[in-house]
mmCIF file of C-alpha atoms in Angstrom:
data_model
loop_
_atom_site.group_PDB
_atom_site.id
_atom_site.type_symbol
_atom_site.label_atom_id
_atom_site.label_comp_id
_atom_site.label_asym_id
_atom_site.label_seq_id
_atom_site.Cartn_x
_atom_site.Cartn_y
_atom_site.Cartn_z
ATOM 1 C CA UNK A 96 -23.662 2.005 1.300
ATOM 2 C CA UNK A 97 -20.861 -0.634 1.131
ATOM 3 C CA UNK A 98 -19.843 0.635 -2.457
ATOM 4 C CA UNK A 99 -20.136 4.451 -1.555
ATOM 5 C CA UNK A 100 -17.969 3.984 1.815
ATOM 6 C CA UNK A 101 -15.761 1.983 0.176
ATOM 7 C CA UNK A 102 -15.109 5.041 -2.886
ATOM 8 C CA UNK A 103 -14.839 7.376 -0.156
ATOM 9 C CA UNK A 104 -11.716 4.981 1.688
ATOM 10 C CA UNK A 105 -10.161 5.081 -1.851
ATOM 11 C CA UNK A 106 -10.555 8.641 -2.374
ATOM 12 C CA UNK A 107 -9.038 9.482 1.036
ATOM 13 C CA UNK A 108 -6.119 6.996 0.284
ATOM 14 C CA UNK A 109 -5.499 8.759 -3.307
ATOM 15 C CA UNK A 110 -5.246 12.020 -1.818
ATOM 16 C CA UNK A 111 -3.185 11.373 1.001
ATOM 17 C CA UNK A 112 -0.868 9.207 -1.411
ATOM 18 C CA UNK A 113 -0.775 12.602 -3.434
ATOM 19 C CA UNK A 114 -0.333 15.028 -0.593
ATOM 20 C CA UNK A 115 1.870 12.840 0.887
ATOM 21 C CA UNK A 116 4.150 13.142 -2.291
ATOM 22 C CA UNK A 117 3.838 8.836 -2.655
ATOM 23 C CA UNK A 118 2.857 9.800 -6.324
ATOM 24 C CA UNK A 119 6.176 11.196 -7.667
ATOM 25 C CA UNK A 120 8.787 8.532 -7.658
ATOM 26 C CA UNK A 121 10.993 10.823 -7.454
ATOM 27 C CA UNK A 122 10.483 11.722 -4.097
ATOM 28 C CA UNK A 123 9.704 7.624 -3.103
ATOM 29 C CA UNK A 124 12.975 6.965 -4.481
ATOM 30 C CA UNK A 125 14.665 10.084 -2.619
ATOM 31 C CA UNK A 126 13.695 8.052 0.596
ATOM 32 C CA UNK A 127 15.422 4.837 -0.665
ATOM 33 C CA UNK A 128 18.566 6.190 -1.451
ATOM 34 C CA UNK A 129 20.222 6.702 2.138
ATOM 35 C CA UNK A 130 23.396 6.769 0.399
ATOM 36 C CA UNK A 131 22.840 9.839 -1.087
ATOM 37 C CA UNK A 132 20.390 12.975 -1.148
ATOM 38 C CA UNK A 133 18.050 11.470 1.453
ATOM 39 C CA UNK A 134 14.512 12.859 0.773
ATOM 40 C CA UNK A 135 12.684 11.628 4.616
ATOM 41 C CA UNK A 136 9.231 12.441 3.474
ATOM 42 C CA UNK A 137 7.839 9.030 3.033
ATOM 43 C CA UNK A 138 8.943 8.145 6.830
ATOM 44 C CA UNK A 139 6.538 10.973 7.587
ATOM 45 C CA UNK A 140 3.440 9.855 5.247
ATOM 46 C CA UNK A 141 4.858 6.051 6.911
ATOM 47 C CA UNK A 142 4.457 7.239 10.795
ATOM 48 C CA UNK A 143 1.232 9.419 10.690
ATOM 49 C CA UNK A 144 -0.256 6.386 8.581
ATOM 50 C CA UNK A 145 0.597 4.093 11.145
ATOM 51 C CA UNK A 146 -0.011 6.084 13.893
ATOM 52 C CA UNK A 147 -3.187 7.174 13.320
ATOM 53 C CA UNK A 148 -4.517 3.651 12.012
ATOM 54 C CA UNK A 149 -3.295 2.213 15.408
ATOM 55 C CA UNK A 150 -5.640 4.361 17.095
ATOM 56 C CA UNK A 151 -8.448 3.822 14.976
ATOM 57 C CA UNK A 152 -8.031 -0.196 15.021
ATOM 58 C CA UNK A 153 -8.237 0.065 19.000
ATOM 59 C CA UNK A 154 -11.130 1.409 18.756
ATOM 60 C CA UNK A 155 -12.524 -0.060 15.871
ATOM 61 C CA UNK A 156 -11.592 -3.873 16.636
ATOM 62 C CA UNK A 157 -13.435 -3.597 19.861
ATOM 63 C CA UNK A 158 -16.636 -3.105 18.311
ATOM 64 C CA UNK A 159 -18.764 -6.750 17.943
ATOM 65 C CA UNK A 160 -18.436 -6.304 14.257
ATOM 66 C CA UNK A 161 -18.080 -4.048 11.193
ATOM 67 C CA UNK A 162 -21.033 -1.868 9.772
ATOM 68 C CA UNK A 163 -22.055 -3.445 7.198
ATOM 69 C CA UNK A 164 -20.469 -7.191 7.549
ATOM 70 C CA UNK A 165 -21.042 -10.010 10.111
ATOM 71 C CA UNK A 166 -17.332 -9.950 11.210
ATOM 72 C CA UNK A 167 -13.614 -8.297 10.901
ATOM 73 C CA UNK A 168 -11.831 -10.282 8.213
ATOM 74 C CA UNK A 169 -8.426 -9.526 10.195
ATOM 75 C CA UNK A 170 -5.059 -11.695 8.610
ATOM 76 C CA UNK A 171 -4.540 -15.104 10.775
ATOM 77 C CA UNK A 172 -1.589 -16.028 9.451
ATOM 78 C CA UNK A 173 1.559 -15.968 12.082
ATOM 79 C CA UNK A 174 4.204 -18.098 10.637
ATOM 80 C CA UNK A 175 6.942 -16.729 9.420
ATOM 81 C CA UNK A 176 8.435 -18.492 5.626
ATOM 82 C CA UNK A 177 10.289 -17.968 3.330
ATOM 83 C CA UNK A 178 7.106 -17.263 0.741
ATOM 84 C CA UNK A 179 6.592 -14.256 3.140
ATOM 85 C CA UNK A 180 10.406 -12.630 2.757
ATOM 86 C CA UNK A 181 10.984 -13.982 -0.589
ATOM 87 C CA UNK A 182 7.759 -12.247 -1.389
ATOM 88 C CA UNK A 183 8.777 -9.041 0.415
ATOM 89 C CA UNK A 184 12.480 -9.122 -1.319
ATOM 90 C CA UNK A 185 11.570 -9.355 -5.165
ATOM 91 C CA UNK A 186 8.846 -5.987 -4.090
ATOM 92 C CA UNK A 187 11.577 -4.045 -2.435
ATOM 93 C CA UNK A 188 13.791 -4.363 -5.608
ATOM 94 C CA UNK A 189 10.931 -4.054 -8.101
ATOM 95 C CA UNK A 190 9.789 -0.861 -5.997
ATOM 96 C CA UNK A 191 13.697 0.447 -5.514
ATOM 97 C CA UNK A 192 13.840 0.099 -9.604
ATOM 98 C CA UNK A 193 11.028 2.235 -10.530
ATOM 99 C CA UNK A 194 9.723 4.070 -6.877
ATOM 100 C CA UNK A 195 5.975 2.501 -7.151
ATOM 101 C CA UNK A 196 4.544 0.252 -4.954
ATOM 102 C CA UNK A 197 0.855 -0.970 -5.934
ATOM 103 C CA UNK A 198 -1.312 2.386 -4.429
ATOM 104 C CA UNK A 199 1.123 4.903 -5.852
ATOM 105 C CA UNK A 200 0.970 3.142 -9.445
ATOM 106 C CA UNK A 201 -2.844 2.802 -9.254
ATOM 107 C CA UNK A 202 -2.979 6.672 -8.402
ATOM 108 C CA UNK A 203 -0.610 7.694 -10.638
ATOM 109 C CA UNK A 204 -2.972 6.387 -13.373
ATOM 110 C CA UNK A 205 -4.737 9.376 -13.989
ATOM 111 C CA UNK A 206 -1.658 11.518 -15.061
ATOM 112 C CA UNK A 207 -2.003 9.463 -18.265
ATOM 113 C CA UNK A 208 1.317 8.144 -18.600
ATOM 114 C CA UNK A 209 2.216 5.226 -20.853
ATOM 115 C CA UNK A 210 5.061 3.941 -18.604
ATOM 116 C CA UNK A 211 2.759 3.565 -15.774
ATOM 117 C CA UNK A 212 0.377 2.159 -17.623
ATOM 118 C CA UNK A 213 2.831 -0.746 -18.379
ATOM 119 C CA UNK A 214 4.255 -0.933 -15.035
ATOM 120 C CA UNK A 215 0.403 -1.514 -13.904
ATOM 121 C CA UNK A 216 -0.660 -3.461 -16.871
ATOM 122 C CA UNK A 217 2.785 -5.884 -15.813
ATOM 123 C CA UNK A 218 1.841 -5.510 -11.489
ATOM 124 C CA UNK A 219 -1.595 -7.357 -13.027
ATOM 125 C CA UNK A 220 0.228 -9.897 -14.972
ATOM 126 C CA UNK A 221 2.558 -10.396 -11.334
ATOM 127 C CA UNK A 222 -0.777 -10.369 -9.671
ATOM 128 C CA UNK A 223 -2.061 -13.358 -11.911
ATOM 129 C CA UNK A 224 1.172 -15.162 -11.677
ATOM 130 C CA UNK A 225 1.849 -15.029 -7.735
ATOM 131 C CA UNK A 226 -1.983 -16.541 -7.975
ATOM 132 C CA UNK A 227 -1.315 -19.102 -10.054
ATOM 133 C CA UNK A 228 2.317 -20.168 -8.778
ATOM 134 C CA UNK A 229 1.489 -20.258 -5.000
ATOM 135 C CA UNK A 230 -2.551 -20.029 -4.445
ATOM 136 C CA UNK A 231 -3.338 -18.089 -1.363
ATOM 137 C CA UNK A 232 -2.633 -19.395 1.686
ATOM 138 C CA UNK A 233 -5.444 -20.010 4.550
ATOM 139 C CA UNK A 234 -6.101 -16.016 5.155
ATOM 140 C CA UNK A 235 -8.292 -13.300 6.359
ATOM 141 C CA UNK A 236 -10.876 -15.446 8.085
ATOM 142 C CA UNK A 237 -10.578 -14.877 11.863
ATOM 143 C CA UNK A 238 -12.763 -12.517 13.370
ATOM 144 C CA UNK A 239 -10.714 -10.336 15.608
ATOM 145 C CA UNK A 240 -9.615 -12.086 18.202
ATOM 146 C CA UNK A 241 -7.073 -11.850 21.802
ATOM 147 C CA UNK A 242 -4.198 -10.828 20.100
ATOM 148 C CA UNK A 243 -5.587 -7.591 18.451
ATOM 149 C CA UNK A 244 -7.187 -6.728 22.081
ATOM 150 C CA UNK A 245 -3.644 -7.215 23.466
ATOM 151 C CA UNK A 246 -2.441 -4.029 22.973
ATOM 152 C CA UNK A 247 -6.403 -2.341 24.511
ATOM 153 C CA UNK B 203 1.566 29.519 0.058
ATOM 154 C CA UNK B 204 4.606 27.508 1.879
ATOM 155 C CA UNK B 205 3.648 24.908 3.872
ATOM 156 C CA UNK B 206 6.258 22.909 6.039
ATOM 157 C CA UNK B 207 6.908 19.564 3.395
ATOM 158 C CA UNK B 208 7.662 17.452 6.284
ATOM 159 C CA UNK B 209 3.895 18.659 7.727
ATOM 160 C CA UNK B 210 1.878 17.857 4.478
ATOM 161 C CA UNK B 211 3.379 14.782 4.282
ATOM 162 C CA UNK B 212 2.150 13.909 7.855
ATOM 163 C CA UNK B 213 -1.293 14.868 7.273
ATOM 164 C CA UNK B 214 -0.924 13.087 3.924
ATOM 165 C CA UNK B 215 -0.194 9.989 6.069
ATOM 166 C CA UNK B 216 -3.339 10.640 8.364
ATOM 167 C CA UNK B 217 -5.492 10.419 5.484
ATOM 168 C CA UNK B 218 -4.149 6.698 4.822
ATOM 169 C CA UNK B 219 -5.079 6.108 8.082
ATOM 170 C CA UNK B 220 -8.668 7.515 8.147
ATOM 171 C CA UNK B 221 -8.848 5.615 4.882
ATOM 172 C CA UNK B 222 -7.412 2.297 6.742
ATOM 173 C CA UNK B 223 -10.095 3.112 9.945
ATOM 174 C CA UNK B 224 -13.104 3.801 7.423
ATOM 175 C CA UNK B 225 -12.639 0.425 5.280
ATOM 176 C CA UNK B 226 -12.088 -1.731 8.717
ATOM 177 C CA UNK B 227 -14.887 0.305 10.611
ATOM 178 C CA UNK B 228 -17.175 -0.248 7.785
ATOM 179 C CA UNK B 229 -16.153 -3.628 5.611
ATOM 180 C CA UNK B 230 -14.094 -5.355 8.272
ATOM 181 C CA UNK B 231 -11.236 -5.594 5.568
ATOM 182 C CA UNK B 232 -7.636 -4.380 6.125
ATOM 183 C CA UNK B 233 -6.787 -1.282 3.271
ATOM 184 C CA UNK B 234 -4.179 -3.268 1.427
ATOM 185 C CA UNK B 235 -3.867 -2.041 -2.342
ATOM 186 C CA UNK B 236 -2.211 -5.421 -3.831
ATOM 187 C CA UNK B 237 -4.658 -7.528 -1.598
ATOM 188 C CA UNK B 238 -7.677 -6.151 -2.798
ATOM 189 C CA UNK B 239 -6.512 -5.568 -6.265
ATOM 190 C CA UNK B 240 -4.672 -8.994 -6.501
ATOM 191 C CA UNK B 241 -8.058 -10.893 -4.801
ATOM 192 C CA UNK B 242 -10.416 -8.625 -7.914
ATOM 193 C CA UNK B 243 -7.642 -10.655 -10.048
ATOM 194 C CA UNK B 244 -7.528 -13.921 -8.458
ATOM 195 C CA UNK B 245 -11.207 -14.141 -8.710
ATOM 196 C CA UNK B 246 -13.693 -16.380 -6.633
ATOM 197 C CA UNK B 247 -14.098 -13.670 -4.012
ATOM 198 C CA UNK B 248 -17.255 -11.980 -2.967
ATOM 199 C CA UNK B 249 -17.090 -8.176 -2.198
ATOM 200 C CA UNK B 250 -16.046 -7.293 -5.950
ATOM 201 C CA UNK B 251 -18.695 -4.134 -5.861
ATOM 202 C CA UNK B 252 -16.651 -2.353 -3.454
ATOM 203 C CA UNK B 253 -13.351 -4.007 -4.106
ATOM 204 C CA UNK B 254 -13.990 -1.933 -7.627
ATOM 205 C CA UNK B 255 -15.024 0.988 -5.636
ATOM 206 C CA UNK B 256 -12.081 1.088 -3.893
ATOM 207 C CA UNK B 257 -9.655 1.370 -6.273
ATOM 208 C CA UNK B 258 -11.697 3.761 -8.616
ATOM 209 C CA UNK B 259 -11.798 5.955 -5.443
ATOM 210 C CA UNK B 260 -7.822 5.482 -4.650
ATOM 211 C CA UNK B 261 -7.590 5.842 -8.725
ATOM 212 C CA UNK B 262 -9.741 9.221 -8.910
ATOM 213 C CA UNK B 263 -8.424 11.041 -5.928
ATOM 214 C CA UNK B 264 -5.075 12.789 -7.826
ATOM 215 C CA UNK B 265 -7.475 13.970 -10.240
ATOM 216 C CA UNK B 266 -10.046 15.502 -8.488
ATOM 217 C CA UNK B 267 -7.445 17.084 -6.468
ATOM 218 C CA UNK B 268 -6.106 18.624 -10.041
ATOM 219 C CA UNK B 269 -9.488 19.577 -11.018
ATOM 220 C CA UNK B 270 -9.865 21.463 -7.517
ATOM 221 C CA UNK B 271 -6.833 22.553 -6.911
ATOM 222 C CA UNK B 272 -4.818 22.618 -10.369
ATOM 223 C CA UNK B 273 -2.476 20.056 -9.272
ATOM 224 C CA UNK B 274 -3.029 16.282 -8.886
ATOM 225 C CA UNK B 275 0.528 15.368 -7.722
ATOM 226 C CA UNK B 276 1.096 13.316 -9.268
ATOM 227 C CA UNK B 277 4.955 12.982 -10.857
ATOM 228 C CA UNK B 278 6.589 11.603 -14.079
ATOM 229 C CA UNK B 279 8.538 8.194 -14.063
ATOM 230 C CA UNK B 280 12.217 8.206 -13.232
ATOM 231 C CA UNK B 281 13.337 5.668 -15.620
ATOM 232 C CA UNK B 282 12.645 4.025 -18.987
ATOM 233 C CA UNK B 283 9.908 1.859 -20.177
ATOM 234 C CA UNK B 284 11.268 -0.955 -19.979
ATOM 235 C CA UNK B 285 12.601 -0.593 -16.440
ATOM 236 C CA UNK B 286 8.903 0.194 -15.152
ATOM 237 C CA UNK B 287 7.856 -2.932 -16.847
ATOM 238 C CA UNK B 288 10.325 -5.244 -15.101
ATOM 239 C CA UNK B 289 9.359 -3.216 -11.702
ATOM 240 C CA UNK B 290 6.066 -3.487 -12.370
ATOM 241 C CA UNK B 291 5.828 -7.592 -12.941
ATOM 242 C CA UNK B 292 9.041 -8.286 -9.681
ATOM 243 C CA UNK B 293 6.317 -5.526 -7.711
ATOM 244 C CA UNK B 294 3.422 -7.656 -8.316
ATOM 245 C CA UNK B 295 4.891 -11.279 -8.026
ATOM 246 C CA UNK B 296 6.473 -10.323 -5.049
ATOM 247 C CA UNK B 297 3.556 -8.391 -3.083
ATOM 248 C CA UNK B 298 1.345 -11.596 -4.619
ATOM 249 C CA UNK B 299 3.151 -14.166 -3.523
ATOM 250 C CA UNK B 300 3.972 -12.291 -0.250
ATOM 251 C CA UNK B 301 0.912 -11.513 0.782
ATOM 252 C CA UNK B 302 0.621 -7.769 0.792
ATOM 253 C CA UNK B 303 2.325 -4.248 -0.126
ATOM 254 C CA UNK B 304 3.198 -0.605 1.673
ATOM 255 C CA UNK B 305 -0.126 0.000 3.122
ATOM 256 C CA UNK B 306 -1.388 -3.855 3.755
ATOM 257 C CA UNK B 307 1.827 -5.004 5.487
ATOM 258 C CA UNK B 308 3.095 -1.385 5.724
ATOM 259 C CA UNK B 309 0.664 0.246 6.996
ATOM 260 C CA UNK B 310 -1.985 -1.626 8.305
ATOM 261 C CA UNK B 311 -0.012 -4.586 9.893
ATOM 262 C CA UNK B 312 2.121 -2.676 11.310
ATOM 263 C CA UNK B 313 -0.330 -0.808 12.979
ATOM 264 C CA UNK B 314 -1.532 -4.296 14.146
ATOM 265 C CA UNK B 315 1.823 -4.817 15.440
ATOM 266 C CA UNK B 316 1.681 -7.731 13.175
ATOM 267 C CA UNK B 317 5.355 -9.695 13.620
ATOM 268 C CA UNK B 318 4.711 -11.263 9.742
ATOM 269 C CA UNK B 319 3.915 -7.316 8.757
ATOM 270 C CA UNK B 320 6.921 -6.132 9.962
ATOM 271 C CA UNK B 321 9.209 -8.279 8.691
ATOM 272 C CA UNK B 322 7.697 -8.531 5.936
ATOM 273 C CA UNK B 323 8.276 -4.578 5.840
ATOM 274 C CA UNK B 324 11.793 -4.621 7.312
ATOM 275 C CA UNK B 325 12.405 -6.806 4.234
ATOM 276 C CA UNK B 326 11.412 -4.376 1.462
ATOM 277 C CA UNK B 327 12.503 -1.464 2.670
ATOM 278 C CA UNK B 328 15.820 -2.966 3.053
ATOM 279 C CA UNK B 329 15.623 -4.663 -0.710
ATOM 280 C CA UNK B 330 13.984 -1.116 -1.905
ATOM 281 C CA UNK B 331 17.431 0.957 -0.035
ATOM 282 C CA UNK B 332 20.153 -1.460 -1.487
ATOM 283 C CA UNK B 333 18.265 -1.482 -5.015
ATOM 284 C CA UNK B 334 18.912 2.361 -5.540
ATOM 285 C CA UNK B 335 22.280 2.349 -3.640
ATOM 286 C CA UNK B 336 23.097 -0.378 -6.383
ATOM 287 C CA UNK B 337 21.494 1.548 -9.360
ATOM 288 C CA UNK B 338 22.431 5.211 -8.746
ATOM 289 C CA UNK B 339 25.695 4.393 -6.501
ATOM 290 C CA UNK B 340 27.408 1.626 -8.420
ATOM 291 C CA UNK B 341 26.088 1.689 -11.474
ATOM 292 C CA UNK B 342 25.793 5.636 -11.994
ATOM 293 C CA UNK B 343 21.620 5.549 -13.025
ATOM 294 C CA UNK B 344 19.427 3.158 -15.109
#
């Protein structure tokens, strides 16, 4: 059950990446560039993502726990550093260079390109690095807590 | 058929978020691509059935769309190889090292009202604009 609910999240992520137009760089890099021909679609996939996931967490996160595990691995970090904006920084201009971010590249997979292929093949290598470089910090072991009822 | 662009992409965006709801409601795990990819990479983490499952889904969708529908979407690179291999390595150190991409930070902890998330988002978007203002304003294109 956890494998086949966790296909069917992926599968609704790919396809609303798709519809959402998150698979043609084009149109990802159309949203960057402010400056000139401004393409807003991705503000649209952004804001019914967000909205409609804020919903669902209240609703979900009040529940004791999740289906199928003993409890909601929700982030715990809070600190703000300069690993977390650093971090954030060398995406934005790796994303504003080619228009993929990680679920668009992964997606785009199946068209058979080369190019992505590499861009993925080099994400994996980044992947490996980060890891390496600077292990994982203390994450994603609090049980939803106060803050996440805050808002309830 | 004409649909309104600015509608589909909506909708499009409500699917991310039923897929967000379904992996929280069910797994108790936030839906961030890099996290769950980058933690399959990383190693030393249980869950890697339906971390696998996951992306095989997220990986599958365009195509079953094009098998269904004759189109998966999906759109051809904008620059050349080399470019998408230097995007490709600053996209994954960077979402590695800080701790998530557009749907775990973008999506999901913003939803969360997360003040790391949206900095953290603030941050790239802002990087992401002034990358192609740089490329296609002052440089003329890649």
């Amino acid at each position: 059950m956890k494998i086949m609910t966790a296909l069917m999240s992926g599968l609704l992520f790919g396809w609303g990446l798709s519809l959402g137009g998150m698979t043609q760089p084009a149109v990802v890099l159309g949203f960057l560039d402010i400056f000139g021909r401004w393409d807003p679609r991705l503000a649209f996939v952004m804001g019914g993502a967000v909205a409609t996931t804020a919903l669902g967490y209240r609703w979900v996160l009040r529940r004791p726990q999740p289906l199928f595990e003993d409890c909601f691995r929700v982030p715990s970090l809070r600190h703000i550093d300069g690993r977390l904006i650093g971090g954030a920084a060398l995406f934005g201009i790796g994303w504003g260079i080619a228009g993929y971010c990680p679920g668009p590249a992964l997606a785009s997979l199946g068209g058979g390109s080369l190019s992505v292929a590499v861009l993925l093949a080099t994400m994996i290598l980044g992947w490996w690095l980060a890891a390496r470089l600077l292990p994982a910090q203390r994450n994603l072991v609090q049980p939803a807590s106060k803050d996440h009822r805050r808002t309830s | 058929m004409h649909m309104n662009p600015f509608l589909v992409a909506t909708f499009g965006g409500v699917l991310i978020g039923l897929s967000a709801i379904v992996l929280m409601a069910a797994l108790g795990s936030i839906a961030g691509v890099s996290g769950i990819a980058g933690s399959l990479i990383s190693g030393g983490v249980s869950g890697r059935a339906w971390r696998m499952a996951f992306l095989l889904g997220l990986l599958a969708g365009p195509t079953i769309l094009w098998l269904v529908f004759g189109d998966s979407g999906i759109g051809v690179p904008q620059v050349g190889l080399p470019w998408m291999a230097l995007a490709g390595l600053l996209v994954g150190v960077g979402t590695g090292i800080g701790g998530g991409c557009t749907s775990g930070h973008g999506v999901c902890g913003v939803a969360r009202l997360s003040r790391r998330s949206l900095l953290a988002t603030a941050v790239f978007m802002v990087c992401g604009v002034f990358t192609v203002y740089v490329i296609r304003h002052l440089l003329g294109g890649l």
